[in-house]
Amino acid sequence: MKSRTLALLAALALTVACAAPSPAVDTAKPVKIGVAGAHSGDLASYGLPTLKAAQLIVKDINERGGINGRPVELLIEDDVCKPEIATNTATKLVSAGAHAVIGHICSGPTRAALPIYRAANIPVVSPSATTPSLTQGGEYPNFFRTIAADDAQARTQVDFALTSLKAKKIAVLHDKGDYGKGLAEYARDFITASGQAEVVLFEGVTPGAVDYSAAVQKVKRSGADTVLFGGYHPEASKIVGQMRQKRLTTHFVSDDGVKVDTFIQVAGKDAEGVYATGPADVSQNPLTIEYREKFRQAEGTDPGAFFDNAVAATLALTNAIAKAGSTEPKAIAQALRTEKVATPFGPISFDAKGEPVGIGFSIYQVRDGRYVQVQ
Amino acid sequence: MDYFIELLFSGLTRGAIYALIALGYTMVYGIIGLINFAHGEVYMIGAFTALIAATVLSLWGVPLLAVLALAALAAAVWAAAYGCTIERLAYRPLRAAPRLSPLISAIGMSIFLQNYVLLAQTSEFQPFPALIPDLPLLEPWAAVVGTTDLAILVVSATVMVLLTLFIRFSRMGKAMRATAQDRTMALLTGINVDTVISVTFVVGSALAAIGGLLIASHIGQINFAIGFIAGIKAFTAAVLGGIGSIPGAVLGSFVLGLTESFATGYVSSDYEDVFAFSLLVLILIFRPAGLLGKGSVDKV
């Protein structure tokens, strides 16, 4: 048993050793791109659109003659969105000689797989892993993503409150839920770290309560000039309504959960002037239209979760390999950071940590009964 | 001091809201010893009826005060019909059954009604028009207490007084008290117990519907689930005050509302429910029958 494991390890080490140093441009050798994610199991619907996006783009590239004359080959591995399987997935991709990886889909498996890619020095671009620490810890310099991190929304809110609204005293409210409280905590930390404003109140309200006037009076007493609310529209419309009933004209900044038309419909005239963050609308971008249409032709259905992000990831990665002129990890990573690439989100590049520059949240404001993008 | 008064009014408003719903719980419990879990849903149906009536009447160009009165009437009548029907279908056949059976039936009725409204209406939140106009007279105090808040306070106080008088002095009220004391004996003296119980459901449901209108007008939105949370809180208030007692339900509601408001104001709204339910536990430890409840052995 032991000798067999050893033999396996040796074989593995050999393949890794063979795969890694291949900087010499050999036009016949294919560029191998791994696609890792949930392709089966109950979360397959998150991973399959990414697989399809990669296949569609790679087919186009190969029809045009490949990257710098080299054909592109996809290595497809399923991690079922489970961390314990993702390590195997990553090892398989590394031993198969992947030059770069698109994936993984879920944050947990991505975190589990990254040490293996780091050891093999392979660039990884995830279309959908949003846990902030994946990039912000700085442990994985070759990890990139084409989706805004979980805290990006809070950062957009706080930047907007500080620079555009010139907020000095901010009350941060949330609905005690995972989504709302998570956002509120990020926002609180960003405000404190900025040193430009003070968090005068940080509280959770009970969702579904019949009355929020006590919390509203507390906001008034705190002297806040801006309220940041993390949560969904039913609570947001009640809080805004009661703030206006109590004649408070404080700015109200909320999130994607509030950037829905139902909010405006329910809150009525009280919704006017409310700010909310939401993803920028990409449905009119020609690349979005092109690839969604290709997906429809191939599959007969509308593309699912993270499809646009996956298109962006594949385009960014193949573009970087082309611009780098080699499959050398350092060169690819460098090209990802410096070369802007056209994607469904518009031109994007990556910052030093691997976060996308150009994919993120916009600020909207309710004006005359509808959301208008203001920033 | 200003802050204290602001919180006081917040608490009173909340308390009055709970009271409007708690009265129905306590009346039904007082007469037949049943916790009518579908009561929150009757409140929700009242609010929906008021919304539909108000929307139609506004389209016809009826003046606002008339809309308010007619919508309240429509909601009360329709919800009363529901209350009466629920009793006939879900509780009366089980009157001789063990105590747990009607309780389960009540929970089933609550789930049924929620899902019925979900399917028949919508799962989305609907805007509810402000049916009570802001009085210019009250504008200087708008930051402390709004016109709607005041209306809720006045209505729940009035309702409590009228209800107490009704039960104490009217013929039907006397029949209700007799039925509450001993149903068999009441039957023997010629009281039509079925009618008495139906009237109890009608009155309780109509009150819940008026509450639905006022509360929805206060918070500006409704959906099929509002009855559940409001119902739980109102039930807590009724137990706190002593379930079965009408002044008790009102007192319990105000105690609960004020506790939540002051807990939010001086501690944190994160702990609003913690304070509310700790208070309930404390009161039940020292007064198991609630603040104004009469101790009785056999009631759950």
XYZ file of C-alpha atoms in Angstrom, chain A residues 11-274:
264
model
C 4.472 9.749 -10.985
C 2.628 12.873 -9.956
C 5.840 14.756 -9.257
C 7.168 13.662 -12.620
C 4.143 14.956 -14.512
C 4.257 18.242 -12.636
C 7.952 18.536 -13.355
C 7.336 17.835 -17.018
C 4.389 20.171 -17.299
C 5.666 23.252 -15.557
C 8.806 24.242 -17.464
C 7.594 24.592 -21.024
C 8.307 28.193 -21.918
C 9.700 27.345 -25.321
C 7.066 28.345 -27.864
C 6.099 25.213 -29.623
C 3.313 26.017 -32.076
C 2.060 22.480 -32.189
C 1.620 22.080 -28.448
C -1.873 22.985 -27.275
C -2.586 25.602 -24.620
C -4.290 23.681 -21.860
C -6.922 25.527 -19.826
C -8.573 23.761 -16.932
C -12.271 24.341 -16.240
C -13.105 23.370 -12.682
C -16.431 23.736 -10.949
C -19.706 22.073 -10.074
C -20.745 20.201 -13.212
C -22.959 17.676 -11.473
C -24.822 17.456 -8.180
C -27.292 19.932 -6.748
C -25.204 23.011 -7.553
C -24.487 22.014 -11.154
C -26.622 24.915 -12.332
C -23.934 27.268 -10.994
C -21.084 25.544 -12.781
C -22.448 24.405 -16.133
C -22.971 27.882 -17.635
C -19.272 28.570 -17.009
C -18.276 25.340 -18.735
C -20.468 26.257 -21.678
C -19.040 29.784 -21.858
C -15.492 28.421 -21.952
C -16.411 25.898 -24.622
C -18.125 28.504 -26.813
C -15.176 30.894 -26.678
C -12.522 28.231 -27.122
C -14.389 26.888 -30.154
C -14.274 30.397 -31.682
C -10.584 30.757 -30.888
C -9.687 27.415 -32.378
C -11.688 28.198 -35.515
C -9.623 31.361 -35.874
C -6.410 29.398 -35.581
C -5.839 29.201 -31.820
C -3.790 31.446 -29.550
C -0.578 32.526 -31.334
C -0.988 29.531 -33.595
C -1.448 27.054 -30.755
C -4.772 25.249 -30.388
C -6.587 25.567 -27.072
C -7.575 22.444 -25.207
C -9.999 22.457 -22.281
C -9.422 20.119 -19.357
C -12.776 19.718 -17.673
C -12.947 18.610 -14.049
C -15.954 18.437 -11.737
C -15.602 19.478 -8.084
C -19.348 19.126 -7.233
C -18.851 22.330 -5.232
C -17.250 20.353 -2.396
C -13.940 21.437 -0.871
C -12.773 17.863 -0.226
C -13.285 16.966 -3.895
C -11.860 20.245 -5.160
C -8.373 19.341 -3.937
C -8.489 16.192 -6.115
C -9.842 18.226 -9.003
C -6.962 20.659 -8.681
C -4.355 17.897 -8.414
C -5.763 16.244 -11.538
C -5.632 19.494 -13.492
C -2.095 20.210 -12.360
C -0.911 16.732 -13.296
C -2.664 16.954 -16.669
C -0.513 19.978 -17.391
C -3.043 22.808 -17.258
C -1.425 26.177 -17.991
C -4.236 28.120 -16.371
C -7.564 27.364 -14.729
C -11.017 28.906 -15.011
C -12.754 28.204 -11.702
C -13.652 27.144 -9.214
C -17.273 28.130 -8.909
C -18.045 28.055 -5.175
C -15.893 29.940 -2.690
C -15.230 26.979 -0.368
C -13.776 24.647 -3.010
C -11.839 27.566 -4.485
C -10.188 28.152 -1.147
C -9.370 24.448 -0.820
C -7.896 24.204 -4.314
C -5.818 27.391 -4.327
C -2.828 26.056 -2.326
C -2.402 23.302 -4.930
C -2.444 25.781 -7.807
C -0.099 28.057 -5.913
C 2.397 25.216 -5.435
C 2.224 24.504 -9.167
C 2.328 28.220 -9.947
C -0.794 28.209 -12.142
C -2.933 31.317 -12.701
C -6.582 30.840 -11.663
C -9.537 33.002 -12.705
C -12.830 32.384 -10.920
C -16.067 33.709 -12.428
C -18.042 33.409 -9.229
C -16.104 32.942 -5.957
C -17.014 36.051 -3.956
C -15.460 35.516 -0.504
C -13.373 38.672 0.074
C -10.414 36.948 1.756
C -9.578 34.895 -1.356
C -7.907 37.926 -2.873
C -7.547 40.280 0.034
C -5.417 37.978 2.145
C -2.695 38.276 -0.475
C -1.797 34.594 -0.089
C -2.638 33.733 -3.692
C -0.961 36.224 -6.039
C -2.047 34.232 -9.100
C -5.749 34.215 -8.201
C -8.102 36.528 -10.091
C -11.872 36.821 -10.304
C -14.366 38.352 -12.692
C -17.061 38.999 -10.105
C -17.275 41.659 -7.445
C -16.353 40.385 -3.980
C -18.958 40.251 -1.221
C -17.648 43.437 0.301
C -17.507 45.382 -2.981
C -21.083 46.537 -2.531
C -20.373 47.910 0.933
C -17.249 49.614 -0.398
C -19.250 51.281 -3.178
C -21.869 52.459 -0.664
C -19.296 53.844 1.741
C -17.242 55.561 -0.987
C -20.399 57.163 -2.317
C -21.553 58.305 1.139
C -18.152 59.768 1.975
C -17.286 61.474 -1.301
C -20.605 62.338 -2.949
C -22.854 62.812 0.063
C -20.011 64.172 2.234
C -21.348 62.130 5.120
C -19.779 62.795 8.508
C -22.074 60.837 10.798
C -23.428 57.579 9.479
C -26.037 55.328 11.068
C -25.656 51.727 9.874
C -28.827 49.630 10.164
C -29.450 46.053 9.047
C -32.128 43.367 9.177
C -30.106 40.815 11.215
C -29.998 38.508 8.166
C -26.851 36.997 6.609
C -26.984 39.294 3.617
C -27.948 42.529 5.336
C -25.845 42.125 8.446
C -22.816 40.985 6.431
C -22.997 44.089 4.272
C -23.559 46.338 7.260
C -20.503 44.956 9.041
C -18.285 45.535 6.010
C -19.677 49.047 5.669
C -19.048 49.804 9.335
C -15.456 48.601 9.074
C -14.808 50.606 5.900
C -16.213 53.771 7.450
C -14.113 53.350 10.576
C -11.002 52.576 8.526
C -11.498 55.628 6.308
C -11.362 57.966 9.302
C -13.497 60.461 7.351
C -16.761 59.764 9.098
C -18.083 58.321 12.306
C -20.431 55.362 12.725
C -22.904 56.882 15.168
C -25.240 53.906 15.283
C -24.966 50.234 14.363
C -28.150 48.223 14.910
C -30.275 45.421 13.609
C -34.032 45.812 13.334
C -36.441 42.891 13.550
C -37.780 41.990 10.110
C -41.546 41.992 9.845
C -42.154 44.206 12.885
C -45.274 46.378 12.792
C -43.473 49.580 13.631
C -39.911 50.929 13.440
C -40.471 54.328 14.997
C -38.286 53.634 18.049
C -35.331 52.775 15.804
C -36.084 55.858 13.715
C -36.109 58.053 16.824
C -32.769 56.566 17.719
C -31.377 57.479 14.319
C -32.649 61.007 14.817
C -31.063 61.243 18.227
C -27.721 59.975 16.912
C -27.558 63.054 14.669
C -26.735 60.930 11.631
C -26.668 62.693 8.273
C -26.783 59.411 6.339
C -28.400 56.051 6.983
C -26.840 52.953 5.422
C -29.258 50.028 5.431
C -28.329 46.423 4.710
C -31.337 44.239 3.968
C -34.337 43.844 1.737
C -37.064 46.138 0.464
C -39.962 45.394 2.880
C -37.973 46.689 5.857
C -36.343 49.447 3.812
C -39.692 50.857 2.721
C -41.056 50.747 6.280
C -37.965 52.466 7.704
C -37.876 55.150 5.019
C -41.618 55.680 5.389
C -41.336 56.133 9.136
C -38.291 58.383 8.798
C -40.267 60.680 6.524
C -43.302 60.464 8.864
C -41.037 61.671 11.648
C -39.905 64.439 9.290
C -36.331 63.140 9.037
C -34.683 64.101 5.751
C -31.539 62.034 6.340
C -29.988 60.431 3.220
C -30.910 56.772 2.865
C -28.423 54.502 1.094
C -29.204 50.833 0.654
C -28.267 47.787 -1.368
C -29.155 45.458 -4.195
C -31.983 43.966 -2.103
C -33.681 47.360 -2.230
C -32.859 48.143 -5.847
C -36.065 46.539 -7.066
C -39.156 48.156 -8.493
C -41.340 46.725 -5.737
C -39.532 49.023 -3.306
C -40.528 52.116 -5.278
C -44.050 50.825 -5.734
C -44.501 50.132 -2.001
C -42.658 53.127 -0.565
C -44.326 55.502 -3.027
C -43.305 59.119 -2.650
C -41.073 58.270 0.336
C -38.823 56.331 -2.069
C -37.836 59.537 -3.853
C -34.165 60.367 -3.331
C -33.264 56.970 -1.878
